[in-house]
PDB file of C-alpha atoms in Angstrom:
ATOM      1  CA  MET A  15     -15.563  20.250  35.496  1.00 76.00           C
ATOM      2  CA  ASN A  16     -16.440  23.768  35.235  1.00 80.00           C
ATOM      3  CA  VAL A  17     -16.293  25.904  31.913  1.00 83.00           C
ATOM      4  CA  GLU A  18     -13.212  27.955  32.765  1.00 88.00           C
ATOM      5  CA  GLU A  19     -11.156  24.655  33.428  1.00 90.00           C
ATOM      6  CA  ALA A  20     -12.627  22.901  30.538  1.00 88.00           C
ATOM      7  CA  TYR A  21     -11.522  25.899  28.314  1.00 91.00           C
ATOM      8  CA  ALA A  22      -8.038  25.895  29.665  1.00 93.00           C
ATOM      9  CA  ARG A  23      -7.687  22.204  29.384  1.00 93.00           C
ATOM     10  CA  LEU A  24      -9.088  22.351  25.634  1.00 93.00           C
ATOM     11  CA  THR A  25      -6.705  25.101  24.803  1.00 94.00           C
ATOM     12  CA  ASN A  26      -3.544  23.075  26.109  1.00 94.00           C
ATOM     13  CA  SER A  27      -4.883  20.068  23.999  1.00 93.00           C
ATOM     14  CA  CYS A  28      -5.644  22.195  20.926  1.00 93.00           C
ATOM     15  CA  ALA A  29      -2.231  23.849  20.958  1.00 93.00           C
ATOM     16  CA  ARG A  30      -0.471  20.448  21.067  1.00 94.00           C
ATOM     17  CA  LYS A  31      -2.444  18.602  18.317  1.00 94.00           C
ATOM     18  CA  GLU A  32      -4.909  19.905  15.820  1.00 95.00           C
ATOM     19  CA  MET A  33      -8.703  18.937  16.683  1.00 95.00           C
ATOM     20  CA  CYS A  34     -11.995  19.736  14.558  1.00 96.00           C
ATOM     21  CA  LYS A  35     -15.133  20.735  16.161  1.00 95.00           C
ATOM     22  CA  GLN A  36     -16.393  17.076  16.510  1.00 96.00           C
ATOM     23  CA  ASP A  37     -13.194  16.184  18.556  1.00 95.00           C
ATOM     24  CA  VAL A  38     -13.700  18.816  20.630  1.00 95.00           C
ATOM     25  CA  TYR A  39     -17.366  17.976  21.249  1.00 94.00           C
ATOM     26  CA  LYS A  40     -16.369  14.373  22.012  1.00 94.00           C
ATOM     27  CA  TRP A  41     -13.671  15.652  24.377  1.00 94.00           C
ATOM     28  CA  MET A  42     -16.345  17.881  26.303  1.00 93.00           C
ATOM     29  CA  PHE A  43     -18.787  14.944  26.645  1.00 93.00           C
ATOM     30  CA  LYS A  44     -16.033  12.889  27.866  1.00 91.00           C
ATOM     31  CA  PHE A  45     -15.410  15.376  30.660  1.00 88.00           C
ATOM     32  CA  ASN A  46     -19.008  16.344  31.405  1.00 90.00           C
ATOM     33  CA  VAL A  47     -18.842  19.882  30.480  1.00 90.00           C
ATOM     34  CA  PRO A  48     -22.588  21.325  30.672  1.00 90.00           C
ATOM     35  CA  LYS A  49     -24.430  20.809  27.250  1.00 90.00           C
ATOM     36  CA  ASP A  50     -25.455  24.374  27.291  1.00 91.00           C
ATOM     37  CA  LYS A  51     -21.736  25.711  27.223  1.00 90.00           C
ATOM     38  CA  HIS A  52     -20.526  23.523  24.371  1.00 93.00           C
ATOM     39  CA  ASP A  53     -21.292  25.913  21.450  1.00 92.00           C
ATOM     40  CA  GLU A  54     -20.110  28.888  23.631  1.00 91.00           C
ATOM     41  CA  ILE A  55     -16.743  27.247  24.018  1.00 93.00           C
ATOM     42  CA  ILE A  56     -16.377  26.113  20.536  1.00 94.00           C
ATOM     43  CA  GLU A  57     -16.978  29.582  19.382  1.00 94.00           C
ATOM     44  CA  LYS A  58     -14.218  31.000  21.605  1.00 94.00           C
ATOM     45  CA  LEU A  59     -11.727  28.333  20.648  1.00 94.00           C
ATOM     46  CA  VAL A  60     -12.651  28.912  16.941  1.00 95.00           C
ATOM     47  CA  LYS A  61     -12.357  32.828  17.367  1.00 95.00           C
ATOM     48  CA  GLU A  62      -8.961  32.498  19.146  1.00 94.00           C
ATOM     49  CA  GLY A  63      -7.622  30.125  16.429  1.00 94.00           C
ATOM     50  CA  PHE A  64      -7.268  26.889  18.420  1.00 95.00           C
ATOM     51  CA  VAL A  65      -9.790  25.358  16.276  1.00 96.00           C
ATOM     52  CA  ASP A  66      -9.497  25.534  12.535  1.00 96.00           C
ATOM     53  CA  GLU A  67     -11.307  22.888  10.452  1.00 96.00           C
ATOM     54  CA  TYR A  68      -9.186  23.944   7.112  1.00 97.00           C
ATOM     55  CA  ARG A  69      -5.924  23.699   9.180  1.00 97.00           C
ATOM     56  CA  PHE A  70      -7.173  20.232  10.539  1.00 97.00           C
ATOM     57  CA  SER A  71      -8.231  19.027   7.189  1.00 97.00           C
ATOM     58  CA  CYS A  72      -4.939  19.846   5.603  1.00 97.00           C
ATOM     59  CA  ALA A  73      -2.887  18.250   8.615  1.00 97.00           C
ATOM     60  CA  PHE A  74      -5.287  15.128   8.636  1.00 97.00           C
ATOM     61  CA  ALA A  75      -4.836  14.579   4.726  1.00 97.00           C
ATOM     62  CA  ASN A  76      -0.960  14.989   4.878  1.00 97.00           C
ATOM     63  CA  ASP A  77      -0.476  12.902   7.898  1.00 97.00           C
ATOM     64  CA  ASN A  78      -2.562   9.988   6.601  1.00 97.00           C
ATOM     65  CA  LEU A  79      -1.025  10.055   3.167  1.00 97.00           C
ATOM     66  CA  LYS A  80       2.489  10.153   4.621  1.00 96.00           C
ATOM     67  CA  TYR A  81       2.174   7.698   7.649  1.00 97.00           C
ATOM     68  CA  SER A  82      -0.855   5.525   6.968  1.00 97.00           C
ATOM     69  CA  LYS A  83      -0.635   5.572   3.116  1.00 97.00           C
ATOM     70  CA  TRP A  84      -4.044   6.411   2.538  1.00 98.00           C
ATOM     71  CA  GLY A  85      -5.331   7.507  -0.758  1.00 97.00           C
ATOM     72  CA  GLU A  86      -7.485  10.682  -1.251  1.00 96.00           C
ATOM     73  CA  ARG A  87     -11.049   8.787  -1.484  1.00 97.00           C
ATOM     74  CA  LYS A  88     -10.206   7.343   2.159  1.00 98.00           C
ATOM     75  CA  ILE A  89      -8.925  10.677   3.468  1.00 98.00           C
ATOM     76  CA  ALA A  90     -12.252  12.315   2.290  1.00 98.00           C
ATOM     77  CA  TYR A  91     -14.196   9.564   3.908  1.00 98.00           C
ATOM     78  CA  TYR A  92     -12.810  10.134   7.099  1.00 97.00           C
ATOM     79  CA  LEU A  93     -13.114  13.911   7.054  1.00 98.00           C
ATOM     80  CA  ARG A  94     -16.682  13.641   5.817  1.00 97.00           C
ATOM     81  CA  SER A  95     -17.394  11.096   9.064  1.00 97.00           C
ATOM     82  CA  LYS A  96     -15.946  13.974  11.186  1.00 96.00           C
ATOM     83  CA  ASN A  97     -18.462  16.513   9.817  1.00 96.00           C
ATOM     84  CA  ILE A  98     -15.856  18.675   7.887  1.00 97.00           C
ATOM     85  CA  ASP A  99     -17.259  21.091   5.379  1.00 96.00           C
ATOM     86  CA  GLU A 100     -17.054  19.739   1.730  1.00 97.00           C
ATOM     87  CA  SER A 101     -14.929  22.883   0.613  1.00 97.00           C
ATOM     88  CA  ASN A 102     -12.173  22.195   3.494  1.00 97.00           C
ATOM     89  CA  ILE A 103     -12.049  18.537   2.355  1.00 97.00           C
ATOM     90  CA  GLU A 104     -11.568  19.600  -1.361  1.00 97.00           C
ATOM     91  CA  ALA A 105      -8.786  21.959  -0.219  1.00 97.00           C
ATOM     92  CA  ALA A 106      -7.093  19.568   1.937  1.00 97.00           C
ATOM     93  CA  ILE A 107      -7.123  16.866  -0.990  1.00 97.00           C
ATOM     94  CA  ALA A 108      -5.941  19.523  -3.392  1.00 97.00           C
ATOM     95  CA  GLN A 109      -2.858  20.673  -1.181  1.00 96.00           C
ATOM     96  CA  LEU A 110      -1.616  16.950  -1.189  1.00 96.00           C
ATOM     97  CA  ASP A 111       1.805  16.507  -2.991  1.00 96.00           C
ATOM     98  CA  SER A 112       0.975  14.695  -6.127  1.00 95.00           C
ATOM     99  CA  GLN A 113       4.397  13.371  -6.680  1.00 97.00           C
ATOM    100  CA  LEU A 114       4.443  12.032  -3.054  1.00 97.00           C
ATOM    101  CA  TYR A 115       0.742  10.536  -3.868  1.00 97.00           C
ATOM    102  CA  GLU A 116       1.968   8.798  -6.809  1.00 97.00           C
ATOM    103  CA  GLU A 117       5.124   7.529  -5.221  1.00 97.00           C
ATOM    104  CA  ILE A 118       3.169   5.883  -2.365  1.00 97.00           C
ATOM    105  CA  LYS A 119       0.589   4.553  -4.655  1.00 97.00           C
ATOM    106  CA  ASN A 120       3.378   2.824  -6.929  1.00 97.00           C
ATOM    107  CA  LYS A 121       5.307   1.535  -3.841  1.00 97.00           C
ATOM    108  CA  LEU A 122       2.022  -0.064  -2.301  1.00 97.00           C
ATOM    109  CA  ALA A 123       1.293  -1.671  -5.708  1.00 97.00           C
ATOM    110  CA  GLU A 124       4.588  -2.929  -6.263  1.00 96.00           C
ATOM    111  CA  ALA A 125       4.684  -4.584  -2.572  1.00 96.00           C
ATOM    112  CA  LYS A 126       1.397  -6.208  -3.209  1.00 96.00           C
ATOM    113  CA  ARG A 127       2.470  -7.524  -6.564  1.00 95.00           C
ATOM    114  CA  ARG A 128       5.561  -9.270  -4.913  1.00 95.00           C
ATOM    115  CA  VAL A 129       3.384 -11.107  -2.028  1.00 95.00           C
ATOM    116  CA  LEU A 130       0.940 -12.409  -4.767  1.00 94.00           C
ATOM    117  CA  PRO A 131       1.956 -15.584  -6.942  1.00 92.00           C
ATOM    118  CA  ALA A 132       3.450 -14.585 -10.512  1.00 83.00           C
ATOM    119  CA  ASP A 133       1.304 -17.114 -12.179  1.00 88.00           C
ATOM    120  CA  ASP A 134      -1.931 -15.787 -10.728  1.00 88.00           C
ATOM    121  CA  PRO A 135      -3.982 -14.569 -13.835  1.00 91.00           C
ATOM    122  CA  ASN A 136      -5.666 -11.910 -11.491  1.00 93.00           C
ATOM    123  CA  VAL A 137      -2.705 -10.235 -10.054  1.00 94.00           C
ATOM    124  CA  GLU A 138      -3.658  -6.900 -11.681  1.00 94.00           C
ATOM    125  CA  ALA A 139      -7.100  -6.996 -10.327  1.00 95.00           C
ATOM    126  CA  LYS A 140      -5.978  -8.096  -6.960  1.00 96.00           C
ATOM    127  CA  VAL A 141      -3.743  -5.114  -6.649  1.00 96.00           C
ATOM    128  CA  ALA A 142      -6.447  -2.839  -8.142  1.00 96.00           C
ATOM    129  CA  SER A 143      -8.660  -3.952  -5.430  1.00 97.00           C
ATOM    130  CA  TYR A 144      -5.927  -3.649  -2.859  1.00 97.00           C
ATOM    131  CA  LEU A 145      -5.464   0.090  -3.970  1.00 97.00           C
ATOM    132  CA  TYR A 146      -9.027   0.755  -4.026  1.00 97.00           C
ATOM    133  CA  GLY A 147      -9.445  -0.252  -0.250  1.00 96.00           C
ATOM    134  CA  ARG A 148      -6.522   1.903   0.762  1.00 96.00           C
ATOM    135  CA  GLY A 149      -8.480   4.821  -1.027  1.00 96.00           C
ATOM    136  CA  PHE A 150      -6.411   5.401  -4.124  1.00 95.00           C
TER     137      PHE A 150
END
């Protein structure tokens, strides 16, 4: 695939969904874009506003809180795995709706309590462990 064609396909893809630089690099490797052109294409996408890691971080955090029911620690972990700058991660976590965050955490805890036996002495420890695994 030549550079112009790759750029056109990437702009189309980035217009449909948020992508971070790492996602774009993976896409370019997948479609065999010449490695010496990767940075040039990324710079152009960033300059034209197709790739914005702050915007990606905020969308990723918001979507994973609402739909996957992840806590801020798990969201931050996955953003770090995508090589997102720490300042963008902190900003994305800060913009999360705290009321929604607490509501989701409480609903998850209550659902976990319902499936555990009532006479189990370790119910709260198991609920805490469950929430910790979800990133809360």
